[in-house]
PDB file of C-alpha atoms in Angstrom:
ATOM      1  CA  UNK A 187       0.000   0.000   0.000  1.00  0.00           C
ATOM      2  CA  UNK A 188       1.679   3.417  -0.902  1.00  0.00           C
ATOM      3  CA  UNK A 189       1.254   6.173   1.210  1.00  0.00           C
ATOM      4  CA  UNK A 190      -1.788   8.264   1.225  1.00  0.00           C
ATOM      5  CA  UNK A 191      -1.927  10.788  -1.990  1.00  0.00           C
ATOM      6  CA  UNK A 192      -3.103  14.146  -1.164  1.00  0.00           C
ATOM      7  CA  UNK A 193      -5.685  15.985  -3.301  1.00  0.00           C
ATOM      8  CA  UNK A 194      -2.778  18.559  -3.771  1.00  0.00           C
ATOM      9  CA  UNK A 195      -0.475  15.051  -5.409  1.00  0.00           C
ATOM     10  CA  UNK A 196      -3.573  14.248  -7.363  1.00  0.00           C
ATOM     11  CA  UNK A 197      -3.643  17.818  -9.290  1.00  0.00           C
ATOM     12  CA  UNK A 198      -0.358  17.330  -9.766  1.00  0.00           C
ATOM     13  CA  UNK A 199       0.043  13.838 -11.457  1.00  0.00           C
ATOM     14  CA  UNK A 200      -2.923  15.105 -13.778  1.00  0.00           C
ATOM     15  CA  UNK A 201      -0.627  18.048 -14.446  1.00  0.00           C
ATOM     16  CA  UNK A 202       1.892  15.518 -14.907  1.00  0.00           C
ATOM     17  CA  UNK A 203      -0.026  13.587 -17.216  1.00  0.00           C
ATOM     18  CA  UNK A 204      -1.208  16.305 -19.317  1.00  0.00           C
ATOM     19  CA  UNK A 205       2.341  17.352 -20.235  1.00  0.00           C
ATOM     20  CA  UNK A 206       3.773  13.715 -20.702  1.00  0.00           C
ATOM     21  CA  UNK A 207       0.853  13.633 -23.392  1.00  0.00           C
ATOM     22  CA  UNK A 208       1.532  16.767 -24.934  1.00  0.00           C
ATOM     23  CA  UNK A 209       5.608  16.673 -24.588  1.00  0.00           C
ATOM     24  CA  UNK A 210       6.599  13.198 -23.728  1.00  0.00           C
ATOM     25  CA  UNK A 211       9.131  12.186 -21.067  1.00  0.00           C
ATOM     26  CA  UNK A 212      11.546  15.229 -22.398  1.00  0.00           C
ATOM     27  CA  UNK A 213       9.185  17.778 -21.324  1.00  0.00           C
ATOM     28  CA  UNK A 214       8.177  16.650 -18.238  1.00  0.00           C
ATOM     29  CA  UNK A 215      10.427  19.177 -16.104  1.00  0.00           C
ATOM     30  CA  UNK A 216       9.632  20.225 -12.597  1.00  0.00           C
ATOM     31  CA  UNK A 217       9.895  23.564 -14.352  1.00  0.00           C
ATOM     32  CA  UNK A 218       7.341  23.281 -17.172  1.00  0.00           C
ATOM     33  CA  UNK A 219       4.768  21.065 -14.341  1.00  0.00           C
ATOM     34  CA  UNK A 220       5.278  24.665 -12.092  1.00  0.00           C
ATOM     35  CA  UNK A 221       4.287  26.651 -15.019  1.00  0.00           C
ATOM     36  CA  UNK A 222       1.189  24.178 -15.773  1.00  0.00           C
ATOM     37  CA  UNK A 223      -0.246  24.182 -12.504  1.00  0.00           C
ATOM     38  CA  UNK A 224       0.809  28.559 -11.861  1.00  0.00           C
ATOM     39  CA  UNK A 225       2.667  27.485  -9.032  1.00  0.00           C
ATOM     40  CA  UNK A 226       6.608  28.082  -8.059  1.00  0.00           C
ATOM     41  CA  UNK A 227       8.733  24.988  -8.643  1.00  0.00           C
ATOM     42  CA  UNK A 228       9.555  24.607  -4.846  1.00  0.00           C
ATOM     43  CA  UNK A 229       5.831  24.245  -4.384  1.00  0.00           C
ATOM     44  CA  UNK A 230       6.337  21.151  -6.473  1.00  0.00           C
ATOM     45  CA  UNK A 231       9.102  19.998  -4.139  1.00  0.00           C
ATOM     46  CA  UNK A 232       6.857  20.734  -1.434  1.00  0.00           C
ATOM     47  CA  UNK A 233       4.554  17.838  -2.804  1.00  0.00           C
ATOM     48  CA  UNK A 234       7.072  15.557  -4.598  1.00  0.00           C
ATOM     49  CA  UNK A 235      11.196  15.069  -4.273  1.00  0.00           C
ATOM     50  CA  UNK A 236      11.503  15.105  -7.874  1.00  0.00           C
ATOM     51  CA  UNK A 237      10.020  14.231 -11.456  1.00  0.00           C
ATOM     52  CA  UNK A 238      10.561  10.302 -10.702  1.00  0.00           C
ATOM     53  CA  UNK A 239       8.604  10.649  -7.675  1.00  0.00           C
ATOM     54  CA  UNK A 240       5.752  12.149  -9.423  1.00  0.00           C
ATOM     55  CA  UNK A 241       6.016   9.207 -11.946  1.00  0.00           C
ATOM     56  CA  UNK A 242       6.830   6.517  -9.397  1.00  0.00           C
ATOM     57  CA  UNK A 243       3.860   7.641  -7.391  1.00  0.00           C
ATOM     58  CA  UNK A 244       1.265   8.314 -10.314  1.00  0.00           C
ATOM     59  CA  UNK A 245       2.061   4.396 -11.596  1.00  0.00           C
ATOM     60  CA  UNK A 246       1.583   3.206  -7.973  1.00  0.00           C
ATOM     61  CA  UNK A 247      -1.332   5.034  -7.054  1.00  0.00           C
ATOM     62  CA  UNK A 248      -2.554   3.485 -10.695  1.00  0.00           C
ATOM     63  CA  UNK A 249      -1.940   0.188  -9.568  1.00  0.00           C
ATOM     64  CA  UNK A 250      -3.530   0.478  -6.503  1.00  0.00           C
ATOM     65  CA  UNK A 251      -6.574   1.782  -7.890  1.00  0.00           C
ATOM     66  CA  UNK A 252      -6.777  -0.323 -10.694  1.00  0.00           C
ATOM     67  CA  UNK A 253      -6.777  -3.637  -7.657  1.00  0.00           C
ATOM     68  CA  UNK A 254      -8.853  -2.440  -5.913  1.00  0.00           C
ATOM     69  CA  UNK A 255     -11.274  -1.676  -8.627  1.00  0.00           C
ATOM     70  CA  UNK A 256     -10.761  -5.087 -10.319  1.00  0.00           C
ATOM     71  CA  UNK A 257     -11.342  -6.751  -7.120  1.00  0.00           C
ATOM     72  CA  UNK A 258     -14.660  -5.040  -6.198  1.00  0.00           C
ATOM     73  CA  UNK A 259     -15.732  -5.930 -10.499  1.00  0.00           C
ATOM     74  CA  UNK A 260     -14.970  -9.095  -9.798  1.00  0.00           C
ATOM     75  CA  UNK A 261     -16.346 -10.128  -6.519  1.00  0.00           C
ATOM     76  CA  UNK A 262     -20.505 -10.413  -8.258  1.00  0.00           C
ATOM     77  CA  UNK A 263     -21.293 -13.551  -9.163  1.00  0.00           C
ATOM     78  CA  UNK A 264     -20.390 -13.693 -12.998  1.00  0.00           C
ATOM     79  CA  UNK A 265     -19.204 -16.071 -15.516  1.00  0.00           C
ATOM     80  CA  UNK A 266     -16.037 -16.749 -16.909  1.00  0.00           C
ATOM     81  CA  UNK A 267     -17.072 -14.381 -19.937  1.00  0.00           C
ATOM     82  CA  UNK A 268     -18.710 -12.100 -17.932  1.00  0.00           C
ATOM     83  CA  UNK A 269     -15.203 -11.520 -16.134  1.00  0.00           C
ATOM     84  CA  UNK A 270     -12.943 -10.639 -19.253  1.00  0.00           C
ATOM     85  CA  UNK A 271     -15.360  -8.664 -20.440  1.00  0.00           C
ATOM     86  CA  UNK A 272     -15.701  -6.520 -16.887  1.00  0.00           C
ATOM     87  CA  UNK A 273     -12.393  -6.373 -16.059  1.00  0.00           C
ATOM     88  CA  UNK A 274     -11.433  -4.743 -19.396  1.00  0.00           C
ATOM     89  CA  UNK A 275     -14.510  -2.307 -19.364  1.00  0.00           C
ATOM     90  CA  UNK A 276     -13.721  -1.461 -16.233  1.00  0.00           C
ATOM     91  CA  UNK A 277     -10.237  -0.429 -17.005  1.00  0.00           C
ATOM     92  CA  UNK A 278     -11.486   1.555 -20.606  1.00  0.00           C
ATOM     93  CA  UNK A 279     -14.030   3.410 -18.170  1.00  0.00           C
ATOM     94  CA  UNK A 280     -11.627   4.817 -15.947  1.00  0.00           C
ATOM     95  CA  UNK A 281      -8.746   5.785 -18.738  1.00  0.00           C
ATOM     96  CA  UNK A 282     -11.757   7.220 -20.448  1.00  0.00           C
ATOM     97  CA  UNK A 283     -12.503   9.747 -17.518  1.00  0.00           C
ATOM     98  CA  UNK A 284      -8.482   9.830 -16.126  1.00  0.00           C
ATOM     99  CA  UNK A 285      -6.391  10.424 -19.724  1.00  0.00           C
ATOM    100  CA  UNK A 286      -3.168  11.646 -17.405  1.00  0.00           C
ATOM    101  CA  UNK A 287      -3.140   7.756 -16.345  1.00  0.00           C
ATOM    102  CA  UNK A 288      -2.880   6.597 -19.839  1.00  0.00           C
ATOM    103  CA  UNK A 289       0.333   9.067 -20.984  1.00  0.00           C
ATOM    104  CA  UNK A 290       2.141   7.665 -18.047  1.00  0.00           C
ATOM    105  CA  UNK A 291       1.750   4.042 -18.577  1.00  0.00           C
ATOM    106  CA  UNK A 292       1.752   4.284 -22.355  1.00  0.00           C
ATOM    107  CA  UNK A 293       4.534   6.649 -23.313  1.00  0.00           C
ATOM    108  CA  UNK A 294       7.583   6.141 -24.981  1.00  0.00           C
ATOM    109  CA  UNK A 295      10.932   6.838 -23.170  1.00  0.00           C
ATOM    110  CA  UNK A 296       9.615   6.497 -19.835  1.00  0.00           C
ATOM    111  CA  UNK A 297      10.873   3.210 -18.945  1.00  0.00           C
ATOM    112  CA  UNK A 298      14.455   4.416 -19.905  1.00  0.00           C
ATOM    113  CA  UNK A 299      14.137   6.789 -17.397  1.00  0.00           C
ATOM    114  CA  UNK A 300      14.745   4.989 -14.063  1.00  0.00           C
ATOM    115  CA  UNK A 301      15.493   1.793 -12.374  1.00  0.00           C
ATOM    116  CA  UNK A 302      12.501   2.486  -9.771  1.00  0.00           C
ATOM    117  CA  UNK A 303      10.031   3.491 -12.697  1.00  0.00           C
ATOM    118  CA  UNK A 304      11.152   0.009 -14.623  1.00  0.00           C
ATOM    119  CA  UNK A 305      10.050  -1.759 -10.727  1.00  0.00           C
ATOM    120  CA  UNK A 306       6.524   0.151 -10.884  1.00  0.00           C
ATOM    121  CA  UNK A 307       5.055  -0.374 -14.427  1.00  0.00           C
ATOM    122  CA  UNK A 308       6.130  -4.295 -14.010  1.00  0.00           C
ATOM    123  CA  UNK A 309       4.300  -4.028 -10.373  1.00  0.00           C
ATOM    124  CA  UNK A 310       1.791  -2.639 -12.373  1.00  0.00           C
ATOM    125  CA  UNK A 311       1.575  -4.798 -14.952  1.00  0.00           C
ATOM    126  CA  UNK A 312       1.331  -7.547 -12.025  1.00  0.00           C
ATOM    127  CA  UNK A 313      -1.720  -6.437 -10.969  1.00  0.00           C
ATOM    128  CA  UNK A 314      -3.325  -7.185 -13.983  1.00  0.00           C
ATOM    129  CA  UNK A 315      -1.985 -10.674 -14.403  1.00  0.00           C
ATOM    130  CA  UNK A 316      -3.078 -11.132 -10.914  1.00  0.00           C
ATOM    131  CA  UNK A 317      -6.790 -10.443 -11.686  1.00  0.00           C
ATOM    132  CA  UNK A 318      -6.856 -11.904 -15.418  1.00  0.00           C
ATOM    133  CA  UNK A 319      -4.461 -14.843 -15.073  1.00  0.00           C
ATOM    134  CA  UNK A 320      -7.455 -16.829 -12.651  1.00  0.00           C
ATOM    135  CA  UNK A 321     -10.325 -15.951 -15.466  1.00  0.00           C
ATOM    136  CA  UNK A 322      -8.188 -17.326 -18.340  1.00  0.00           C
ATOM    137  CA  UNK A 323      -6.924 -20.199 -16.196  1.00  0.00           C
ATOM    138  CA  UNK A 324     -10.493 -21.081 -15.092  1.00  0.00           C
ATOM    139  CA  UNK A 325     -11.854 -20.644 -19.070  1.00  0.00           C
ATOM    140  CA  UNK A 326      -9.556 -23.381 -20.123  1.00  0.00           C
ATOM    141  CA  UNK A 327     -10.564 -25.741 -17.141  1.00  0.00           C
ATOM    142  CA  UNK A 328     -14.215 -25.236 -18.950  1.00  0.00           C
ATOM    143  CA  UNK A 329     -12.916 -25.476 -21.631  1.00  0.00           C
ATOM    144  CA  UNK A 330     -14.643 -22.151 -22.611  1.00  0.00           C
ATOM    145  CA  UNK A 331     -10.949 -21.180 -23.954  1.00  0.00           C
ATOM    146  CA  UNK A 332      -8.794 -23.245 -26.396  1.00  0.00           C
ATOM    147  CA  UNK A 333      -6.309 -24.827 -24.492  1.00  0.00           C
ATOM    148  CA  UNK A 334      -4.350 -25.461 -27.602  1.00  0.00           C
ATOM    149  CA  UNK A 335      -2.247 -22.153 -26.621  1.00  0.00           C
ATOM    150  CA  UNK A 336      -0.788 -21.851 -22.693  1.00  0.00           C
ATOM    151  CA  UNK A 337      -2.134 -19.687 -20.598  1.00  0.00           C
ATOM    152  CA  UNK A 338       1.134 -17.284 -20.472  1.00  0.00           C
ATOM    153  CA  UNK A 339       0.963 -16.910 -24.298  1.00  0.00           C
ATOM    154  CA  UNK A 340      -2.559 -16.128 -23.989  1.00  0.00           C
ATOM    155  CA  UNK A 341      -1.734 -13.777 -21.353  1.00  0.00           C
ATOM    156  CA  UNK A 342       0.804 -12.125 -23.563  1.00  0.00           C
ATOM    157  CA  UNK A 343      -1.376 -11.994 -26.571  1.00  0.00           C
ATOM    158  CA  UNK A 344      -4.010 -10.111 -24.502  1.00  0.00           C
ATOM    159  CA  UNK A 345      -2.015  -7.494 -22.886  1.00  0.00           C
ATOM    160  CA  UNK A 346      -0.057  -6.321 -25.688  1.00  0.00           C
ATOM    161  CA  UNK A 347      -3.324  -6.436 -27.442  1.00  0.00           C
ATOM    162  CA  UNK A 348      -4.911  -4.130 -24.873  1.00  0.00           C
ATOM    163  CA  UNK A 349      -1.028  -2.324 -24.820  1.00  0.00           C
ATOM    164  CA  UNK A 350      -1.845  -1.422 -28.607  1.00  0.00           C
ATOM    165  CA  UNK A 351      -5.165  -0.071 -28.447  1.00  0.00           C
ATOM    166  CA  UNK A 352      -4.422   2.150 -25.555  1.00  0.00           C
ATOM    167  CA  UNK A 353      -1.032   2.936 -27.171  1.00  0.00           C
ATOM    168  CA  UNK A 354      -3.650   4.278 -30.636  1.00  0.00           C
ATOM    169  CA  UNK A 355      -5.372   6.050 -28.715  1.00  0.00           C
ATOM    170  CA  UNK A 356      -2.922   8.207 -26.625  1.00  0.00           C
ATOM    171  CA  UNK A 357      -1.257   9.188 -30.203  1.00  0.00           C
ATOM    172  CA  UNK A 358      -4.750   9.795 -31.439  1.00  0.00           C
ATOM    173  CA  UNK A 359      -5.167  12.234 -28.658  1.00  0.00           C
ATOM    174  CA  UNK A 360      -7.651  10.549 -27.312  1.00  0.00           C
ATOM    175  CA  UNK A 361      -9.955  11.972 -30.481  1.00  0.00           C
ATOM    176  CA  UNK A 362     -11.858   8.285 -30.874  1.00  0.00           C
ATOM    177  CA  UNK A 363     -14.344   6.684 -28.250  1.00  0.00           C
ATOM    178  CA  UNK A 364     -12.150   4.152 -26.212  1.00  0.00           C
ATOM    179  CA  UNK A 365     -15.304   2.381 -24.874  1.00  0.00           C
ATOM    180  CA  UNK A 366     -16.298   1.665 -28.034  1.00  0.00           C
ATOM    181  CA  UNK A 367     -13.272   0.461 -29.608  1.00  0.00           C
ATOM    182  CA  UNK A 368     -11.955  -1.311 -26.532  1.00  0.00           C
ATOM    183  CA  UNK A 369     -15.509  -2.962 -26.897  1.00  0.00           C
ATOM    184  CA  UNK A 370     -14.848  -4.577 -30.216  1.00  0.00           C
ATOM    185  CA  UNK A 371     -11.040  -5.426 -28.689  1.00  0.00           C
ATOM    186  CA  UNK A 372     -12.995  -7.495 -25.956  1.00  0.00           C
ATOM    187  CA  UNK A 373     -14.974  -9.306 -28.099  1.00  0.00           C
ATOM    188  CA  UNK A 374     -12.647 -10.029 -30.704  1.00  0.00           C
ATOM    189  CA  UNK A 375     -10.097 -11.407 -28.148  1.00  0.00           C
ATOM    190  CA  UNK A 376     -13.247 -13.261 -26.990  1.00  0.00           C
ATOM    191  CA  UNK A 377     -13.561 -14.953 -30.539  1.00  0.00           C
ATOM    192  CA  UNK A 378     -10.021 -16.046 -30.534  1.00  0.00           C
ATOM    193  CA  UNK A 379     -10.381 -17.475 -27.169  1.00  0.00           C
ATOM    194  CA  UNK A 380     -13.461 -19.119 -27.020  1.00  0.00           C
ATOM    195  CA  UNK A 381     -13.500 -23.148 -28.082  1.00  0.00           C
ATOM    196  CA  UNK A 382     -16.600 -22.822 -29.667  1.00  0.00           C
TER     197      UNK A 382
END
């Protein structure tokens, strides 16, 4: 559990965000973030240590969310289907309304930046194994999903299907609906999956 985030943190990861969206990695400076958000830059260090801390802290507060969300989608009563499809909806919902999210997982550069950035997006990343890794496991066992493929490969296949389409999106500024798209993602993955 990371520490608690202030609303203060909050305005500034979106700030954060904003500018890794518009300038990449590059222009994320505590200087340019101070000019964003009219503040001085030692008001930033007031909040954060430095521009790793911002991103460190905007993937893990990501993470955590993105748990605990998961965990709440997935505590009903649903079937094996019913789970893919929520746990992907529910993560196209909230980039949908939170864009400064998606620049900061999906942006080129920024695992170059940092040892400790490199340990959150693969704790990240974890989380999402964590939730999807029992659906697809418990597909195959009903044989809903082929088993012709192992469940790590599927695994692979879906995230850096899911990587892509937010990836499209973030360099299509966020112009197209995601929930649509990521929709038609869901189901197609579906199609490849399913036995029958």
């Amino acid at each position: 559990m990371i520490a608690e985030i202030t609303t203060r943190q909050l305005e500034i990861i979106k700030a954060a965000g904003k500018i890794l969206s518009e300038a990449g990695v590059t222009g994320l400076t505590i200087k340019n973030l101070a000019k964003e958000m009219k503040f001085s830059e030692s008001a930033i260090y007031r909040h954060f240590k430095s521009k790793e801390d911002i991103i460190v802290a905007m993937l893990s507060y990501l993470a955590e969310d993105m748990d605990k969300r998961y965990t709440n989608a997935l505590s009903e009563a649903l079937t094996t289907e019913e789970k893919f499809v929520k746990l992907f909806t529910s993560q196209f919902t909230f980039f949908s309304k939170n864009t400064h999210f998606v620049a900061a997982v999906f942006s080129d550069g920024l695992m170059e930046q940092s040892q400790r950035i490199n340990e959150t997006i693969t704790k990240l990343m974890a989380v999402k194994m964590k939730h999807l890794m029992p659906i697809i496991m418990e597909g195959q066992q009903k044989e809903i999903f082929t088993n012709a493929i192992a469940t790590e490969e599927i695994i692979h296949i879906i995230m850096g299907t899911f990587r892509l389409q937010m990836y499209k999106w973030r360099t299509a500024h966020f112009q197209f609906d995601i929930n649509r798209s990521g929709e038609n993602m869901i189901f197609t993955l579906l199609t490849l999956l399913k036995t029958k």
